[in-house]
Coordinates of C-alpha atoms in Angstrom, one line a residue:
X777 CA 10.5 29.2 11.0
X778 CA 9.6 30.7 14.7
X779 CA 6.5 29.1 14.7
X780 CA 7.5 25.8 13.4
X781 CA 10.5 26.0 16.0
X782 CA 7.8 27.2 18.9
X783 CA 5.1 24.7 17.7
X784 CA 8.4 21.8 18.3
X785 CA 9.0 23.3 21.6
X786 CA 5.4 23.1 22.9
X787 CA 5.1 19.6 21.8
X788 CA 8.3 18.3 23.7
X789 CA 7.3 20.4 26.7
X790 CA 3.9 18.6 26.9
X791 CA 5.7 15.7 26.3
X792 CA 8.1 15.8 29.1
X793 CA 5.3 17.2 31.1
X794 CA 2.9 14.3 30.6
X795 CA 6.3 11.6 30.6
X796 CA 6.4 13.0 34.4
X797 CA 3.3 11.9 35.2
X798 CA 3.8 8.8 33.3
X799 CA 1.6 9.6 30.6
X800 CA 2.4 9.1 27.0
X801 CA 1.9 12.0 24.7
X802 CA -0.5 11.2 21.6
X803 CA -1.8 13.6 19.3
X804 CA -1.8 15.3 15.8
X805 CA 2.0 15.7 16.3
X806 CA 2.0 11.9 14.5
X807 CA 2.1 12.1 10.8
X808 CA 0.2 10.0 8.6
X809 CA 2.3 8.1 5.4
X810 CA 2.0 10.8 2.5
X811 CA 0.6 9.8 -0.7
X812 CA 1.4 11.7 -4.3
X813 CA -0.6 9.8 -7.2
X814 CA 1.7 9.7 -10.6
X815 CA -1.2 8.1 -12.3
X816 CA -5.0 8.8 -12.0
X817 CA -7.2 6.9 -9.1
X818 CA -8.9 5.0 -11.3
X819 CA -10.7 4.2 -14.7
X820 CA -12.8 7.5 -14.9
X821 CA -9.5 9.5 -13.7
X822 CA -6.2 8.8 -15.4
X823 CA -3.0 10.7 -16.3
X824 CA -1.4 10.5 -19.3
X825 CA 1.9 9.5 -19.5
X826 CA 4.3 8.7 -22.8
X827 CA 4.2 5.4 -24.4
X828 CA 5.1 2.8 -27.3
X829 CA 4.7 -0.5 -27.8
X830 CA 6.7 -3.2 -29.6
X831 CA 4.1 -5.5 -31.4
X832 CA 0.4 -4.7 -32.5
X833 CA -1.8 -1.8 -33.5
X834 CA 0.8 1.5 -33.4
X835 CA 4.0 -0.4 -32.8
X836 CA 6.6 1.9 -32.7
X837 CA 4.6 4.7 -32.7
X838 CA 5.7 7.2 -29.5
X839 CA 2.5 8.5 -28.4
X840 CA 0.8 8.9 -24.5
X841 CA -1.7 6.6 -22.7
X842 CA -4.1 7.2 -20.3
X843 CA -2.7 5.2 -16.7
X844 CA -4.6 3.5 -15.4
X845 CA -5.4 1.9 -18.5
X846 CA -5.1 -1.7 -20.3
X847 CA -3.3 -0.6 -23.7
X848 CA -5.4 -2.7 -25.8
X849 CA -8.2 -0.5 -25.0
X850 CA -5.9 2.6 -26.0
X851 CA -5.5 1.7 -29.3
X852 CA -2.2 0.0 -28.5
X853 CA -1.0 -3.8 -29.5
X854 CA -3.0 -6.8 -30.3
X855 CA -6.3 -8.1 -28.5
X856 CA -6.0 -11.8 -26.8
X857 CA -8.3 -14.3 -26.0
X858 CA -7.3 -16.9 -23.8
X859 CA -3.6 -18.5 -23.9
X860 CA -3.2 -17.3 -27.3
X861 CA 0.8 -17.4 -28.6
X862 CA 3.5 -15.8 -27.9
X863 CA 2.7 -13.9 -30.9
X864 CA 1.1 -11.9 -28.8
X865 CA 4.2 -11.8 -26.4
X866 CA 3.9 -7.1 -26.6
X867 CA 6.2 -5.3 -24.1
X868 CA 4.8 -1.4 -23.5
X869 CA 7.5 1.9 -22.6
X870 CA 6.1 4.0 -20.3
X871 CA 7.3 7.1 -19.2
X872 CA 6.5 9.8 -16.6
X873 CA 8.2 12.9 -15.5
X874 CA 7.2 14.0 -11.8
X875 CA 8.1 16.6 -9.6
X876 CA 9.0 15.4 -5.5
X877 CA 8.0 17.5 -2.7
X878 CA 11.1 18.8 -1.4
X879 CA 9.8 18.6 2.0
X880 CA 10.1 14.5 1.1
X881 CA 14.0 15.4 2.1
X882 CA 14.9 12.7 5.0
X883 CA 11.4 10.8 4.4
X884 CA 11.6 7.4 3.5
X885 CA 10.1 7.0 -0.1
X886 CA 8.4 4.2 -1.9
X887 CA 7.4 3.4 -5.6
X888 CA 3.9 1.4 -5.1
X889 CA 1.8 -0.1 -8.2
X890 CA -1.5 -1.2 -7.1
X891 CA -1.5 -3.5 -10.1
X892 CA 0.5 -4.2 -13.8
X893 CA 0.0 -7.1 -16.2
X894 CA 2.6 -8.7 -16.3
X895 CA 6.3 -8.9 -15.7
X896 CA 7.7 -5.4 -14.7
X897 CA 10.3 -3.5 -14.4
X898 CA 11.2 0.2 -13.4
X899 CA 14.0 3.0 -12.9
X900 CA 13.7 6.3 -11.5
X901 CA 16.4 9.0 -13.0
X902 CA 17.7 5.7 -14.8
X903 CA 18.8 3.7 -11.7
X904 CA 17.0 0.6 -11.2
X905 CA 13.9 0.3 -8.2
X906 CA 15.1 -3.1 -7.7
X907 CA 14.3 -6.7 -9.6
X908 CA 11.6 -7.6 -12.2
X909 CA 8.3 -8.0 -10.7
X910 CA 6.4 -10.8 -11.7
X911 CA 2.3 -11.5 -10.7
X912 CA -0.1 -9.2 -12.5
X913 CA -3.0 -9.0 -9.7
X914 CA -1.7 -7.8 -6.6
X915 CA 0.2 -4.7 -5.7
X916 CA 3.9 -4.2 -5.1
X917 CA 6.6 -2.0 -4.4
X918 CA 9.8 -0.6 -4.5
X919 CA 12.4 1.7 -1.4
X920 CA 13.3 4.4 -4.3
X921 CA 14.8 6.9 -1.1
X922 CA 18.0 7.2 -2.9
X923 CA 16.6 7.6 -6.4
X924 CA 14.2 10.4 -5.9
X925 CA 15.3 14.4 -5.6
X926 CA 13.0 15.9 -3.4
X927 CA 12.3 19.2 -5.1
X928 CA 13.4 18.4 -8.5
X929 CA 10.2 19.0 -11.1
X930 CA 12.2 16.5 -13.6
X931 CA 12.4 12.8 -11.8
X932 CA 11.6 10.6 -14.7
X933 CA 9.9 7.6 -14.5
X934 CA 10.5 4.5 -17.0
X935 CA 8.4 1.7 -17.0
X936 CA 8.6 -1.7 -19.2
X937 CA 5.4 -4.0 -18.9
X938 CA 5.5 -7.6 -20.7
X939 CA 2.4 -9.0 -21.4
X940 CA 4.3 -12.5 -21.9
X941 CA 5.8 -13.2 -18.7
X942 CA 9.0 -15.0 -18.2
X943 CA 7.7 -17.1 -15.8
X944 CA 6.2 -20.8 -16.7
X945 CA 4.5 -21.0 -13.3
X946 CA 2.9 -16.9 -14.0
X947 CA 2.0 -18.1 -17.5
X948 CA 0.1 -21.1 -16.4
X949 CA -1.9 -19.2 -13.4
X950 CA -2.5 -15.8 -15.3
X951 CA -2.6 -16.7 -19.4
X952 CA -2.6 -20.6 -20.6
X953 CA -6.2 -22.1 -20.8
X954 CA -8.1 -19.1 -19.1
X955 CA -11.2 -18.5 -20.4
X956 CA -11.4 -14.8 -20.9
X957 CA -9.4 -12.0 -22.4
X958 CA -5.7 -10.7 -21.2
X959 CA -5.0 -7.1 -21.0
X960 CA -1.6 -5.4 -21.0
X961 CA -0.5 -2.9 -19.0
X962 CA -0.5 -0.5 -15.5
X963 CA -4.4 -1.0 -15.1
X964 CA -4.2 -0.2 -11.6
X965 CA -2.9 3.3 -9.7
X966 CA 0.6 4.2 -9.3
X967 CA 1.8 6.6 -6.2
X968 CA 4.7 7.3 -4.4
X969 CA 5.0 6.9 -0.3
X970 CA 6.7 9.2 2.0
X971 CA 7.3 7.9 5.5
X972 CA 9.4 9.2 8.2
X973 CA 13.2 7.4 8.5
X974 CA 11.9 5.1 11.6
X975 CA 8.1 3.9 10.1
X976 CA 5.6 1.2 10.1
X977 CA 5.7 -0.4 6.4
X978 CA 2.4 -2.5 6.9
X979 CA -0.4 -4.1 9.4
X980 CA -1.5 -7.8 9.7
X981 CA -4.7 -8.3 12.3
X982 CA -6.6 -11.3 13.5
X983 CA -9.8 -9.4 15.4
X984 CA -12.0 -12.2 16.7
X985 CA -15.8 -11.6 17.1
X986 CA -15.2 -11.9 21.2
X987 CA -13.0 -8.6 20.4
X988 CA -9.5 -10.3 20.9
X989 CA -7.5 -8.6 18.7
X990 CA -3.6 -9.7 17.5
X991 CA -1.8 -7.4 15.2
X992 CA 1.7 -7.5 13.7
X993 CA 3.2 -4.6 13.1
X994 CA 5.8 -4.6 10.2
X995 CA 8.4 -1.8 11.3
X996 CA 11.5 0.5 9.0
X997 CA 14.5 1.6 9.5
X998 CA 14.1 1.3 13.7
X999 CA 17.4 2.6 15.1
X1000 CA 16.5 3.4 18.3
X1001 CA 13.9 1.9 21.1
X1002 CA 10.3 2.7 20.3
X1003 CA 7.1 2.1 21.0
X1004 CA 4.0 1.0 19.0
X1005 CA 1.0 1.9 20.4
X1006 CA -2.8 0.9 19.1
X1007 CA -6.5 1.7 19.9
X1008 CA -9.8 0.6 17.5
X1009 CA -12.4 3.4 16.8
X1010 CA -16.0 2.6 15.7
X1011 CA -17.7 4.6 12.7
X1012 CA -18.3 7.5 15.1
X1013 CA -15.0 7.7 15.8
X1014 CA -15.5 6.6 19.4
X1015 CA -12.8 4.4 20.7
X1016 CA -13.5 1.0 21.9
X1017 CA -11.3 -0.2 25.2
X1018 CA -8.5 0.5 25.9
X1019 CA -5.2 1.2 23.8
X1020 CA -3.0 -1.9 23.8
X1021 CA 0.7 -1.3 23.0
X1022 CA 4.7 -3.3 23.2
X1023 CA 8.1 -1.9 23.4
X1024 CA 10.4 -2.4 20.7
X1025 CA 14.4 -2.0 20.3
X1026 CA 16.5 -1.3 17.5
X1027 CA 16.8 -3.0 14.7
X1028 CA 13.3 -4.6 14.7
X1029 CA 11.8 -5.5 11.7
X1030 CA 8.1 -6.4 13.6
X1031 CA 6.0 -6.4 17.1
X1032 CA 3.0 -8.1 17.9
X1033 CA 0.7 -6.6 20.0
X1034 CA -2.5 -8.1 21.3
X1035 CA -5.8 -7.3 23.4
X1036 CA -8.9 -8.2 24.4
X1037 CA -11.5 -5.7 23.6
X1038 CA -15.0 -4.9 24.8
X1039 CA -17.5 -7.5 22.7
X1040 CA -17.8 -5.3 19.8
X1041 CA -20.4 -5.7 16.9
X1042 CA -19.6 -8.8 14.7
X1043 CA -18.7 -8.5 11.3
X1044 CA -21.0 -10.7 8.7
X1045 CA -22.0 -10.7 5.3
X1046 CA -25.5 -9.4 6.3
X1047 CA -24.0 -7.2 8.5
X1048 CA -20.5 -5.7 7.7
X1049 CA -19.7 -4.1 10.7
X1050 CA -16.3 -2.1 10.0
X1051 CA -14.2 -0.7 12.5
X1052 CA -10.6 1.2 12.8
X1053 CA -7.0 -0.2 13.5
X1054 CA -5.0 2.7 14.4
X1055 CA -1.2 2.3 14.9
X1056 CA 1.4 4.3 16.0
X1057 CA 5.1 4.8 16.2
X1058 CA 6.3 6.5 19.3
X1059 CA 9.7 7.7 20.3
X1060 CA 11.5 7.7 23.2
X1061 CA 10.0 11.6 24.0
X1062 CA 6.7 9.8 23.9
X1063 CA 6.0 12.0 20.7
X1064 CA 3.7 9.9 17.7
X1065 CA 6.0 10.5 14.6
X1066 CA 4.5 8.1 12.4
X1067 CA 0.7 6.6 12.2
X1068 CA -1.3 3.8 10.0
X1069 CA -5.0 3.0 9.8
X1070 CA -6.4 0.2 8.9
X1071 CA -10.1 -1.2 7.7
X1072 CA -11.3 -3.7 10.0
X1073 CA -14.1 -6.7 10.9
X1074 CA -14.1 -8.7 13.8
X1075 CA -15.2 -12.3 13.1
X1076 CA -14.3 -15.6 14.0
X1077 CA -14.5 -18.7 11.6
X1078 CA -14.3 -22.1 12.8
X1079 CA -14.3 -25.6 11.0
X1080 CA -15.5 -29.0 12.1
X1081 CA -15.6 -32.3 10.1
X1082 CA -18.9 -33.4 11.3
X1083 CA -20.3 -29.8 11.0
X1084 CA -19.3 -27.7 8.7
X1085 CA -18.4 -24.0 8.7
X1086 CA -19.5 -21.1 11.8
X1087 CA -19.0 -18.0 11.3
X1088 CA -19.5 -15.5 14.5
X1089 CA -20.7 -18.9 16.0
X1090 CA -23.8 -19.9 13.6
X1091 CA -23.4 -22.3 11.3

């Protein structure tokens, strides 16, 4: 506790130090979002977790699944081709039981799911995350903060997938008249987010080949003035310009934040030049207290009637 406590101290006395000289204090003191998988990372690495199903091979039977996992390919329900009926209309019951980190107490938590086919819902220690989602390629989540006990080893879990959604307009895009076969289940990761009570939620960028650069910063729970600050590294870690930053007060929900950056190498399919977006929240001690990265490719595509597609300026 008397480091922690000295380690706090240091950091606000270089901070006011610096602030004199009107200099912004950066540095590890900004904490990254925390990540705990509940399921594996992928195919080759899954966690098994209790399940049943309600129609197919081993309905009723209360068994586990690997997750990630499509649960025809675990033995579970029927296989589908196509639009098939609603015959093959299977819900899966999934459960896990998780333990929080207790030092999650005051953080900001989210429930994320990378990807689940189809319709689903979810509760945490039987409270509801929040509505049905619908959309089985694309990731979504849930502000479980209140529904979580940081330190507990017994948070449980409960999932319910539908393979059938409820949805005409999900039905025709995902199921009716596709030519190839549908799979049930949470086939993607599923992790929880810790973030600290003021925190950026997400990133939107536009970086142009030239090296303009216009990002929108999606901010949480902002109850005070802040600012978000943000500089691009290259692959060696090497930062190119200058930082670029914008003041925000409370009760922002985003900022946009713009520069124009030395010409920087162009992003392409032959050459996929990839730098990093870093963001940061600051407060009003100058202190970083939350940061996000993000992948990124500068590249500019333009459109003309007469002439087709550029991209970077060649045709």
């Amino acid at each position: 506790m008397k480091q922690n406590c000295r380690a706090t101290f240091t950091r606000k006395l270089l901070a006011t130090l610096l602030a004199g000289f009107g200099l912004p204090f950066f540095g590890a003191s900004a904490a990254p979002t925390e990540i705990q998988f509940l399921s594996g990372t992928d195919k080759d690495n899954t966690v098994p977790w209790n399940f049943s199903v309600n129609n197919g091979r081993n309905v009723g039977v209360v068994s586990t699944i690997q997750v990630p996992s499509c649960w025809e390919l675990q033995g579970f329900g029927n296989y589908q081709y196509g639009s098939g009926s609603s015959s093959n209309a299977e819900t899966g019951f999934y459960t896990n039981v998780f333990t929080a980190p207790p030092t999650w107490a005051g953080k900001k938590i989210f429930l994320v799911f990378e990807g689940a086919f189809t319709d689903t819902s979810a509760s945490i220690n039987g409270q509801s995350v929040g509505a049905t989602h619908q959309g089985g390629y694309y990731e979504f989540k849930y502000d479980v903060t209140g529904k979580v006990v940081p330190g507990a080893s017994t948070n449980v879990l409960s999932v319910t997938v539908k393979k059938w959604s409820a949805s005409t307009n999900i039905m025709r895009a995902e199921m009716l008249g596709n030519d190839y076969w549908i799979f049930g289940g949470i086939y993607r990761p599923v992790y929880l987010e810790a973030k600290p009570a003021a925190y950026i939620d997400r990133l939107a960028a536009n970086p142009l080949a030239s090296g303009q650069i216009t990002a929108t910063v999606y901010l949480g729970g902002i109850s005070n003035n802040y600012t978000v600050r943000a500089f691009v590294t290259g692959t060696n870690n090497v930062q190119l310009g200058n930082a670029f930053s914008n003041s925000v007060s409370a009760g922002a929900t985003n900022v946009t934040l713009s520069a124009s950056l030395p010409t920087p190498k162009p992003w392409s399919a032959e050459f996929p030049n990839l730098y990093t977006l870093n963001v940061e929240l600051i407060d009003t001690n100058n202190v970083a207290i939350h940061s996000v990265t993000n992948t990124i490719g500068f590249r500019t595509i333009t459109f003309t009637n007469a002439l087709g597609f550029f991209v970077n300026g060649k045709k």
